């Protein structure tokens, strides 16, 4: 179930970033130049901030689920002492 949750965050976010590839290339020129070339700089920056936050949330969910799995498995062993 964790894999499904992580994938449901990562796949749409990765697709959104992929669709913004052209705008990202123009943003490398600078905000003003990208604006002159037709990029809505503020909107693209907000979307990228949201996408990066979603990707970080997915990574945290994935890592924490692995850590919790191993902690539960190790603590449930008979005679576990460390």
PDB file of N, CA and C in Angstrom:
ATOM      1  N   UNK A   1       0.819  -1.195   0.000  1.00  0.00           N
ATOM      2  CA  UNK A   1       0.000   0.000   0.000  1.00  0.00           C
ATOM      3  C   UNK A   1       0.864   1.261   0.000  1.00  0.00           C
ATOM      4  N   UNK A   2       2.034   1.175   0.628  1.00  0.00           N
ATOM      5  CA  UNK A   2       2.926   2.332   0.637  1.00  0.00           C
ATOM      6  C   UNK A   2       3.467   2.598  -0.761  1.00  0.00           C
ATOM      7  N   UNK A   3       3.757   1.529  -1.488  1.00  0.00           N
ATOM      8  CA  UNK A   3       4.245   1.694  -2.853  1.00  0.00           C
ATOM      9  C   UNK A   3       3.210   2.400  -3.717  1.00  0.00           C
ATOM     10  N   UNK A   4       1.955   2.044  -3.530  1.00  0.00           N
ATOM     11  CA  UNK A   4       0.889   2.689  -4.294  1.00  0.00           C
ATOM     12  C   UNK A   4       0.788   4.170  -3.937  1.00  0.00           C
ATOM     13  N   UNK A   5       0.911   4.496  -2.660  1.00  0.00           N
ATOM     14  CA  UNK A   5       0.845   5.896  -2.237  1.00  0.00           C
ATOM     15  C   UNK A   5       2.017   6.698  -2.791  1.00  0.00           C
ATOM     16  N   UNK A   6       3.203   6.107  -2.721  1.00  0.00           N
ATOM     17  CA  UNK A   6       4.391   6.805  -3.225  1.00  0.00           C
ATOM     18  C   UNK A   6       4.302   6.975  -4.744  1.00  0.00           C
ATOM     19  N   UNK A   7       3.873   5.922  -5.436  1.00  0.00           N
ATOM     20  CA  UNK A   7       3.763   6.013  -6.890  1.00  0.00           C
ATOM     21  C   UNK A   7       2.693   7.013  -7.308  1.00  0.00           C
ATOM     22  N   UNK A   8       1.617   7.100  -6.528  1.00  0.00           N
ATOM     23  CA  UNK A   8       0.557   8.051  -6.873  1.00  0.00           C
ATOM     24  C   UNK A   8       1.008   9.494  -6.690  1.00  0.00           C
ATOM     25  N   UNK A   9       2.048   9.713  -5.904  1.00  0.00           N
ATOM     26  CA  UNK A   9       2.620  11.052  -5.788  1.00  0.00           C
ATOM     27  C   UNK A   9       3.705  11.294  -6.837  1.00  0.00           C
ATOM     28  N   UNK A  10       4.523  10.290  -7.073  1.00  0.00           N
ATOM     29  CA  UNK A  10       5.691  10.485  -7.930  1.00  0.00           C
ATOM     30  C   UNK A  10       5.364  10.543  -9.415  1.00  0.00           C
ATOM     31  N   UNK A  11       4.494   9.689  -9.896  1.00  0.00           N
ATOM     32  CA  UNK A  11       4.234   9.620 -11.332  1.00  0.00           C
ATOM     33  C   UNK A  11       3.627  10.915 -11.869  1.00  0.00           C
ATOM     34  N   UNK A  12       2.539  11.432 -11.275  1.00  0.00           N
ATOM     35  CA  UNK A  12       1.999  12.689 -11.816  1.00  0.00           C
ATOM     36  C   UNK A  12       2.957  13.869 -11.667  1.00  0.00           C
ATOM     37  N   UNK A  13       3.726  13.864 -10.579  1.00  0.00           N
ATOM     38  CA  UNK A  13       4.683  14.946 -10.368  1.00  0.00           C
ATOM     39  C   UNK A  13       5.797  14.897 -11.411  1.00  0.00           C
ATOM     40  N   UNK A  14       6.301  13.707 -11.690  1.00  0.00           N
ATOM     41  CA  UNK A  14       7.346  13.571 -12.703  1.00  0.00           C
ATOM     42  C   UNK A  14       6.822  13.965 -14.077  1.00  0.00           C
ATOM     43  N   UNK A  15       5.580  13.611 -14.376  1.00  0.00           N
ATOM     44  CA  UNK A  15       4.992  14.012 -15.658  1.00  0.00           C
ATOM     45  C   UNK A  15       4.827  15.532 -15.748  1.00  0.00           C
ATOM     46  N   UNK A  16       4.438  16.153 -14.646  1.00  0.00           N
ATOM     47  CA  UNK A  16       4.289  17.614 -14.645  1.00  0.00           C
ATOM     48  C   UNK A  16       5.632  18.299 -14.874  1.00  0.00           C
ATOM     49  N   UNK A  17       6.676  17.792 -14.244  1.00  0.00           N
ATOM     50  CA  UNK A  17       8.005  18.382 -14.435  1.00  0.00           C
ATOM     51  C   UNK A  17       8.481  18.154 -15.864  1.00  0.00           C
ATOM     52  N   UNK A  18       8.181  16.986 -16.405  1.00  0.00           N
ATOM     53  CA  UNK A  18       8.578  16.683 -17.781  1.00  0.00           C
ATOM     54  C   UNK A  18       7.896  17.638 -18.764  1.00  0.00           C
ATOM     55  N   UNK A  19       6.632  17.950 -18.492  1.00  0.00           N
ATOM     56  CA  UNK A  19       5.906  18.876 -19.375  1.00  0.00           C
ATOM     57  C   UNK A  19       6.462  20.294 -19.286  1.00  0.00           C
ATOM     58  N   UNK A  20       7.094  20.632 -18.159  1.00  0.00           N
ATOM     59  CA  UNK A  20       7.666  21.967 -17.976  1.00  0.00           C
ATOM     60  C   UNK A  20       9.118  22.058 -18.447  1.00  0.00           C
ATOM     61  N   UNK A  21       9.601  21.051 -19.152  1.00  0.00           N
ATOM     62  CA  UNK A  21      11.007  21.020 -19.554  1.00  0.00           C
ATOM     63  C   UNK A  21      11.375  22.231 -20.419  1.00  0.00           C
ATOM     64  N   UNK A  22      10.502  22.599 -21.333  1.00  0.00           N
ATOM     65  CA  UNK A  22      10.790  23.756 -22.179  1.00  0.00           C
ATOM     66  C   UNK A  22      10.876  25.052 -21.388  1.00  0.00           C
ATOM     67  N   UNK A  23       9.948  25.218 -20.454  1.00  0.00           N
ATOM     68  CA  UNK A  23       9.978  26.410 -19.609  1.00  0.00           C
ATOM     69  C   UNK A  23      11.211  26.418 -18.715  1.00  0.00           C
ATOM     70  N   UNK A  24      11.618  25.243 -18.255  1.00  0.00           N
ATOM     71  CA  UNK A  24      12.831  25.161 -17.429  1.00  0.00           C
ATOM     72  C   UNK A  24      14.064  25.551 -18.231  1.00  0.00           C
ATOM     73  N   UNK A  25      14.107  25.116 -19.478  1.00  0.00           N
ATOM     74  CA  UNK A  25      15.237  25.505 -20.329  1.00  0.00           C
ATOM     75  C   UNK A  25      15.284  27.020 -20.510  1.00  0.00           C
ATOM     76  N   UNK A  26      14.127  27.636 -20.694  1.00  0.00           N
ATOM     77  CA  UNK A  26      14.100  29.095 -20.858  1.00  0.00           C
ATOM     78  C   UNK A  26      14.408  29.810 -19.547  1.00  0.00           C
ATOM     79  N   UNK A  27      14.031  29.218 -18.420  1.00  0.00           N
ATOM     80  CA  UNK A  27      14.340  29.841 -17.129  1.00  0.00           C
ATOM     81  C   UNK A  27      15.841  29.855 -16.847  1.00  0.00           C
ATOM     82  N   UNK A  28      16.597  28.998 -17.517  1.00  0.00           N
ATOM     83  CA  UNK A  28      18.043  29.027 -17.348  1.00  0.00           C
ATOM     84  C   UNK A  28      18.649  30.324 -17.868  1.00  0.00           C
ATOM     85  N   UNK A  29      17.929  30.980 -18.758  1.00  0.00           N
ATOM     86  CA  UNK A  29      18.399  32.260 -19.293  1.00  0.00           C
ATOM     87  C   UNK A  29      18.198  33.405 -18.308  1.00  0.00           C
ATOM     88  N   UNK A  30      17.352  33.186 -17.318  1.00  0.00           N
ATOM     89  CA  UNK A  30      17.020  34.222 -16.348  1.00  0.00           C
ATOM     90  C   UNK A  30      15.528  34.517 -16.393  1.00  0.00           C
ATOM     91  N   UNK A  31      15.026  35.078 -15.311  1.00  0.00           N
ATOM     92  CA  UNK A  31      13.592  35.333 -15.211  1.00  0.00           C
ATOM     93  C   UNK A  31      13.102  36.331 -16.261  1.00  0.00           C
ATOM     94  N   UNK A  32      13.860  37.405 -16.433  1.00  0.00           N
ATOM     95  CA  UNK A  32      13.426  38.457 -17.350  1.00  0.00           C
ATOM     96  C   UNK A  32      13.410  37.971 -18.801  1.00  0.00           C
ATOM     97  N   UNK A  33      14.462  37.265 -19.196  1.00  0.00           N
ATOM     98  CA  UNK A  33      14.524  36.766 -20.561  1.00  0.00           C
ATOM     99  C   UNK A  33      13.446  35.714 -20.811  1.00  0.00           C
ATOM    100  N   UNK A  34      13.213  34.854 -19.816  1.00  0.00           N
ATOM    101  CA  UNK A  34      12.169  33.837 -19.963  1.00  0.00           C
ATOM    102  C   UNK A  34      10.796  34.499 -20.085  1.00  0.00           C
ATOM    103  N   UNK A  35      10.578  35.567 -19.322  1.00  0.00           N
ATOM    104  CA  UNK A  35       9.310  36.291 -19.408  1.00  0.00           C
ATOM    105  C   UNK A  35       9.130  36.889 -20.806  1.00  0.00           C
ATOM    106  N   UNK A  36      10.190  37.456 -21.355  1.00  0.00           N
ATOM    107  CA  UNK A  36      10.106  38.028 -22.698  1.00  0.00           C
ATOM    108  C   UNK A  36       9.834  36.957 -23.756  1.00  0.00           C
ATOM    109  N   UNK A  37      10.261  35.729 -23.477  1.00  0.00           N
ATOM    110  CA  UNK A  37      10.047  34.639 -24.431  1.00  0.00           C
ATOM    111  C   UNK A  37       8.727  33.908 -24.202  1.00  0.00           C
ATOM    112  N   UNK A  38       7.891  34.422 -23.303  1.00  0.00           N
ATOM    113  CA  UNK A  38       6.540  33.894 -23.150  1.00  0.00           C
ATOM    114  C   UNK A  38       6.310  32.963 -21.986  1.00  0.00           C
ATOM    115  N   UNK A  39       7.253  32.834 -21.088  1.00  0.00           N
ATOM    116  CA  UNK A  39       7.090  31.954 -19.932  1.00  0.00           C
ATOM    117  C   UNK A  39       6.464  32.751 -18.794  1.00  0.00           C
ATOM    118  N   UNK A  40       5.428  32.193 -18.187  1.00  0.00           N
ATOM    119  CA  UNK A  40       4.862  32.799 -16.975  1.00  0.00           C
ATOM    120  C   UNK A  40       5.727  32.349 -15.807  1.00  0.00           C
ATOM    121  N   UNK A  41       6.710  33.171 -15.496  1.00  0.00           N
ATOM    122  CA  UNK A  41       7.767  32.785 -14.571  1.00  0.00           C
ATOM    123  C   UNK A  41       7.214  32.456 -13.192  1.00  0.00           C
ATOM    124  N   UNK A  42       6.369  33.294 -12.642  1.00  0.00           N
ATOM    125  CA  UNK A  42       5.851  33.068 -11.294  1.00  0.00           C
ATOM    126  C   UNK A  42       5.036  31.773 -11.226  1.00  0.00           C
ATOM    127  N   UNK A  43       4.236  31.517 -12.236  1.00  0.00           N
ATOM    128  CA  UNK A  43       3.414  30.305 -12.245  1.00  0.00           C
ATOM    129  C   UNK A  43       4.288  29.055 -12.342  1.00  0.00           C
ATOM    130  N   UNK A  44       5.284  29.098 -13.209  1.00  0.00           N
ATOM    131  CA  UNK A  44       6.180  27.945 -13.353  1.00  0.00           C
ATOM    132  C   UNK A  44       6.945  27.702 -12.060  1.00  0.00           C
ATOM    133  N   UNK A  45       7.400  28.754 -11.417  1.00  0.00           N
ATOM    134  CA  UNK A  45       8.126  28.601 -10.162  1.00  0.00           C
ATOM    135  C   UNK A  45       7.234  28.012  -9.072  1.00  0.00           C
ATOM    136  N   UNK A  46       5.980  28.440  -9.005  1.00  0.00           N
ATOM    137  CA  UNK A  46       5.054  27.878  -8.013  1.00  0.00           C
ATOM    138  C   UNK A  46       4.790  26.401  -8.277  1.00  0.00           C
ATOM    139  N   UNK A  47       4.598  26.054  -9.535  1.00  0.00           N
ATOM    140  CA  UNK A  47       4.345  24.651  -9.888  1.00  0.00           C
ATOM    141  C   UNK A  47       5.562  23.796  -9.542  1.00  0.00           C
ATOM    142  N   UNK A  48       6.755  24.293  -9.827  1.00  0.00           N
ATOM    143  CA  UNK A  48       7.964  23.533  -9.515  1.00  0.00           C
ATOM    144  C   UNK A  48       8.174  23.402  -8.019  1.00  0.00           C
ATOM    145  N   UNK A  49       7.823  24.421  -7.265  1.00  0.00           N
ATOM    146  CA  UNK A  49       7.919  24.332  -5.806  1.00  0.00           C
ATOM    147  C   UNK A  49       6.965  23.275  -5.272  1.00  0.00           C
ATOM    148  N   UNK A  50       5.752  23.257  -5.787  1.00  0.00           N
ATOM    149  CA  UNK A  50       4.783  22.241  -5.379  1.00  0.00           C
ATOM    150  C   UNK A  50       5.250  20.848  -5.773  1.00  0.00           C
ATOM    151  N   UNK A  51       5.780  20.710  -6.973  1.00  0.00           N
ATOM    152  CA  UNK A  51       6.264  19.402  -7.429  1.00  0.00           C
ATOM    153  C   UNK A  51       7.432  18.914  -6.578  1.00  0.00           C
ATOM    154  N   UNK A  52       8.338  19.800  -6.255  1.00  0.00           N
ATOM    155  CA  UNK A  52       9.476  19.380  -5.425  1.00  0.00           C
ATOM    156  C   UNK A  52       9.016  18.993  -4.023  1.00  0.00           C
ATOM    157  N   UNK A  53       8.029  19.692  -3.484  1.00  0.00           N
ATOM    158  CA  UNK A  53       7.498  19.325  -2.171  1.00  0.00           C
ATOM    159  C   UNK A  53       6.829  17.948  -2.218  1.00  0.00           C
ATOM    160  N   UNK A  54       6.100  17.662  -3.291  1.00  0.00           N
ATOM    161  CA  UNK A  54       5.469  16.350  -3.424  1.00  0.00           C
ATOM    162  C   UNK A  54       6.500  15.234  -3.575  1.00  0.00           C
ATOM    163  N   UNK A  55       7.563  15.488  -4.315  1.00  0.00           N
ATOM    164  CA  UNK A  55       8.603  14.478  -4.463  1.00  0.00           C
ATOM    165  C   UNK A  55       9.339  14.225  -3.150  1.00  0.00           C
ATOM    166  N   UNK A  56       9.566  15.266  -2.375  1.00  0.00           N
ATOM    167  CA  UNK A  56      10.196  15.086  -1.064  1.00  0.00           C
ATOM    168  C   UNK A  56       9.270  14.297  -0.143  1.00  0.00           C
ATOM    169  N   UNK A  57       7.972  14.592  -0.187  1.00  0.00           N
ATOM    170  CA  UNK A  57       7.018  13.845   0.638  1.00  0.00           C
ATOM    171  C   UNK A  57       6.990  12.370   0.250  1.00  0.00           C
ATOM    172  N   UNK A  58       7.046  12.085  -1.034  1.00  0.00           N
ATOM    173  CA  UNK A  58       7.061  10.693  -1.493  1.00  0.00           C
ATOM    174  C   UNK A  58       8.333   9.990  -1.035  1.00  0.00           C
ATOM    175  N   UNK A  59       9.461  10.679  -1.100  1.00  0.00           N
ATOM    176  CA  UNK A  59      10.724  10.079  -0.668  1.00  0.00           C
ATOM    177  C   UNK A  59      10.704   9.795   0.832  1.00  0.00           C
ATOM    178  N   UNK A  60      10.172  10.718   1.610  1.00  0.00           N
ATOM    179  CA  UNK A  60      10.085  10.517   3.052  1.00  0.00           C
ATOM    180  C   UNK A  60       9.174   9.338   3.376  1.00  0.00           C
ATOM    181  N   UNK A  61       8.059   9.238   2.663  1.00  0.00           N
ATOM    182  CA  UNK A  61       7.148   8.108   2.883  1.00  0.00           C
ATOM    183  C   UNK A  61       7.831   6.790   2.547  1.00  0.00           C
ATOM    184  N   UNK A  62       8.555   6.757   1.456  1.00  0.00           N
ATOM    185  CA  UNK A  62       9.228   5.534   1.049  1.00  0.00           C
ATOM    186  C   UNK A  62      10.311   5.109   2.023  1.00  0.00           C
ATOM    187  N   UNK A  63      11.145   6.049   2.425  1.00  0.00           N
ATOM    188  CA  UNK A  63      12.236   5.723   3.349  1.00  0.00           C
ATOM    189  C   UNK A  63      11.691   5.342   4.719  1.00  0.00           C
ATOM    190  N   UNK A  64      10.711   6.085   5.200  1.00  0.00           N
ATOM    191  CA  UNK A  64      10.179   5.773   6.538  1.00  0.00           C
ATOM    192  C   UNK A  64       9.475   4.427   6.554  1.00  0.00           C
ATOM    193  N   UNK A  65       8.831   4.042   5.463  1.00  0.00           N
ATOM    194  CA  UNK A  65       8.181   2.735   5.447  1.00  0.00           C
ATOM    195  C   UNK A  65       9.206   1.610   5.484  1.00  0.00           C
ATOM    196  N   UNK A  66      10.342   1.788   4.820  1.00  0.00           N
ATOM    197  CA  UNK A  66      11.395   0.774   4.857  1.00  0.00           C
ATOM    198  C   UNK A  66      11.991   0.685   6.259  1.00  0.00           C
ATOM    199  N   UNK A  67      12.249   1.821   6.871  1.00  0.00           N
ATOM    200  CA  UNK A  67      12.818   1.830   8.222  1.00  0.00           C
ATOM    201  C   UNK A  67      11.855   1.188   9.216  1.00  0.00           C
ATOM    202  N   UNK A  68      10.586   1.531   9.127  1.00  0.00           N
ATOM    203  CA  UNK A  68       9.600   0.950  10.032  1.00  0.00           C
ATOM    204  C   UNK A  68       9.497  -0.554   9.816  1.00  0.00           C
ATOM    205  N   UNK A  69       9.547  -1.007   8.577  1.00  0.00           N
ATOM    206  CA  UNK A  69       9.491  -2.443   8.287  1.00  0.00           C
ATOM    207  C   UNK A  69      10.634  -3.180   8.967  1.00  0.00           C
ATOM    208  N   UNK A  70      11.860  -2.675   8.823  1.00  0.00           N
ATOM    209  CA  UNK A  70      13.001  -3.357   9.404  1.00  0.00           C
ATOM    210  C   UNK A  70      12.996  -3.275  10.927  1.00  0.00           C
ATOM    211  N   UNK A  71      12.552  -2.164  11.488  1.00  0.00           N
ATOM    212  CA  UNK A  71      12.461  -2.072  12.943  1.00  0.00           C
ATOM    213  C   UNK A  71      11.443  -3.059  13.495  1.00  0.00           C
ATOM    214  N   UNK A  72      10.291  -3.148  12.861  1.00  0.00           N
ATOM    215  CA  UNK A  72       9.281  -4.109  13.310  1.00  0.00           C
ATOM    216  C   UNK A  72       9.780  -5.533  13.195  1.00  0.00           C
ATOM    217  N   UNK A  73      10.462  -5.834  12.096  1.00  0.00           N
ATOM    218  CA  UNK A  73      10.955  -7.192  11.889  1.00  0.00           C
ATOM    219  C   UNK A  73      12.016  -7.544  12.920  1.00  0.00           C
ATOM    220  N   UNK A  74      12.939  -6.624  13.199  1.00  0.00           N
ATOM    221  CA  UNK A  74      14.007  -6.903  14.153  1.00  0.00           C
ATOM    222  C   UNK A  74      13.505  -6.936  15.591  1.00  0.00           C
ATOM    223  N   UNK A  75      12.549  -6.103  15.919  1.00  0.00           N
ATOM    224  CA  UNK A  75      12.036  -6.089  17.288  1.00  0.00           C
ATOM    225  C   UNK A  75      11.112  -7.271  17.568  1.00  0.00           C
ATOM    226  N   UNK A  76      10.551  -7.864  16.541  1.00  0.00           N
ATOM    227  CA  UNK A  76       9.651  -8.981  16.727  1.00  0.00           C
ATOM    228  C   UNK A  76      10.392 -10.317  16.861  1.00  0.00           C
ATOM    229  N   UNK A  77      11.672 -10.345  16.609  1.00  0.00           N
ATOM    230  CA  UNK A  77      12.434 -11.587  16.713  1.00  0.00           C
ATOM    231  C   UNK A  77      12.514 -12.028  18.174  1.00  0.00           C
ATOM    232  N   UNK A  78      12.483 -13.331  18.382  1.00  0.00           N
ATOM    233  CA  UNK A  78      12.642 -13.892  19.719  1.00  0.00           C
ATOM    234  C   UNK A  78      14.099 -13.739  20.141  1.00  0.00           C
ATOM    235  N   UNK A  79      14.317 -13.267  21.347  1.00  0.00           N
ATOM    236  CA  UNK A  79      15.655 -13.169  21.882  1.00  0.00           C
ATOM    237  C   UNK A  79      16.504 -12.110  21.214  1.00  0.00           C
ATOM    238  N   UNK A  80      15.879 -11.126  20.633  1.00  0.00           N
ATOM    239  CA  UNK A  80      16.644 -10.072  19.973  1.00  0.00           C
ATOM    240  C   UNK A  80      17.266  -9.180  21.037  1.00  0.00           C
ATOM    241  N   UNK A  81      18.570  -9.068  21.007  1.00  0.00           N
ATOM    242  CA  UNK A  81      19.256  -8.169  21.944  1.00  0.00           C
ATOM    243  C   UNK A  81      20.390  -7.474  21.209  1.00  0.00           C
ATOM    244  N   UNK A  82      20.365  -6.153  21.333  1.00  0.00           N
ATOM    245  CA  UNK A  82      21.411  -5.398  20.664  1.00  0.00           C
ATOM    246  C   UNK A  82      21.625  -4.113  21.415  1.00  0.00           C
TER     247      UNK A  82
END
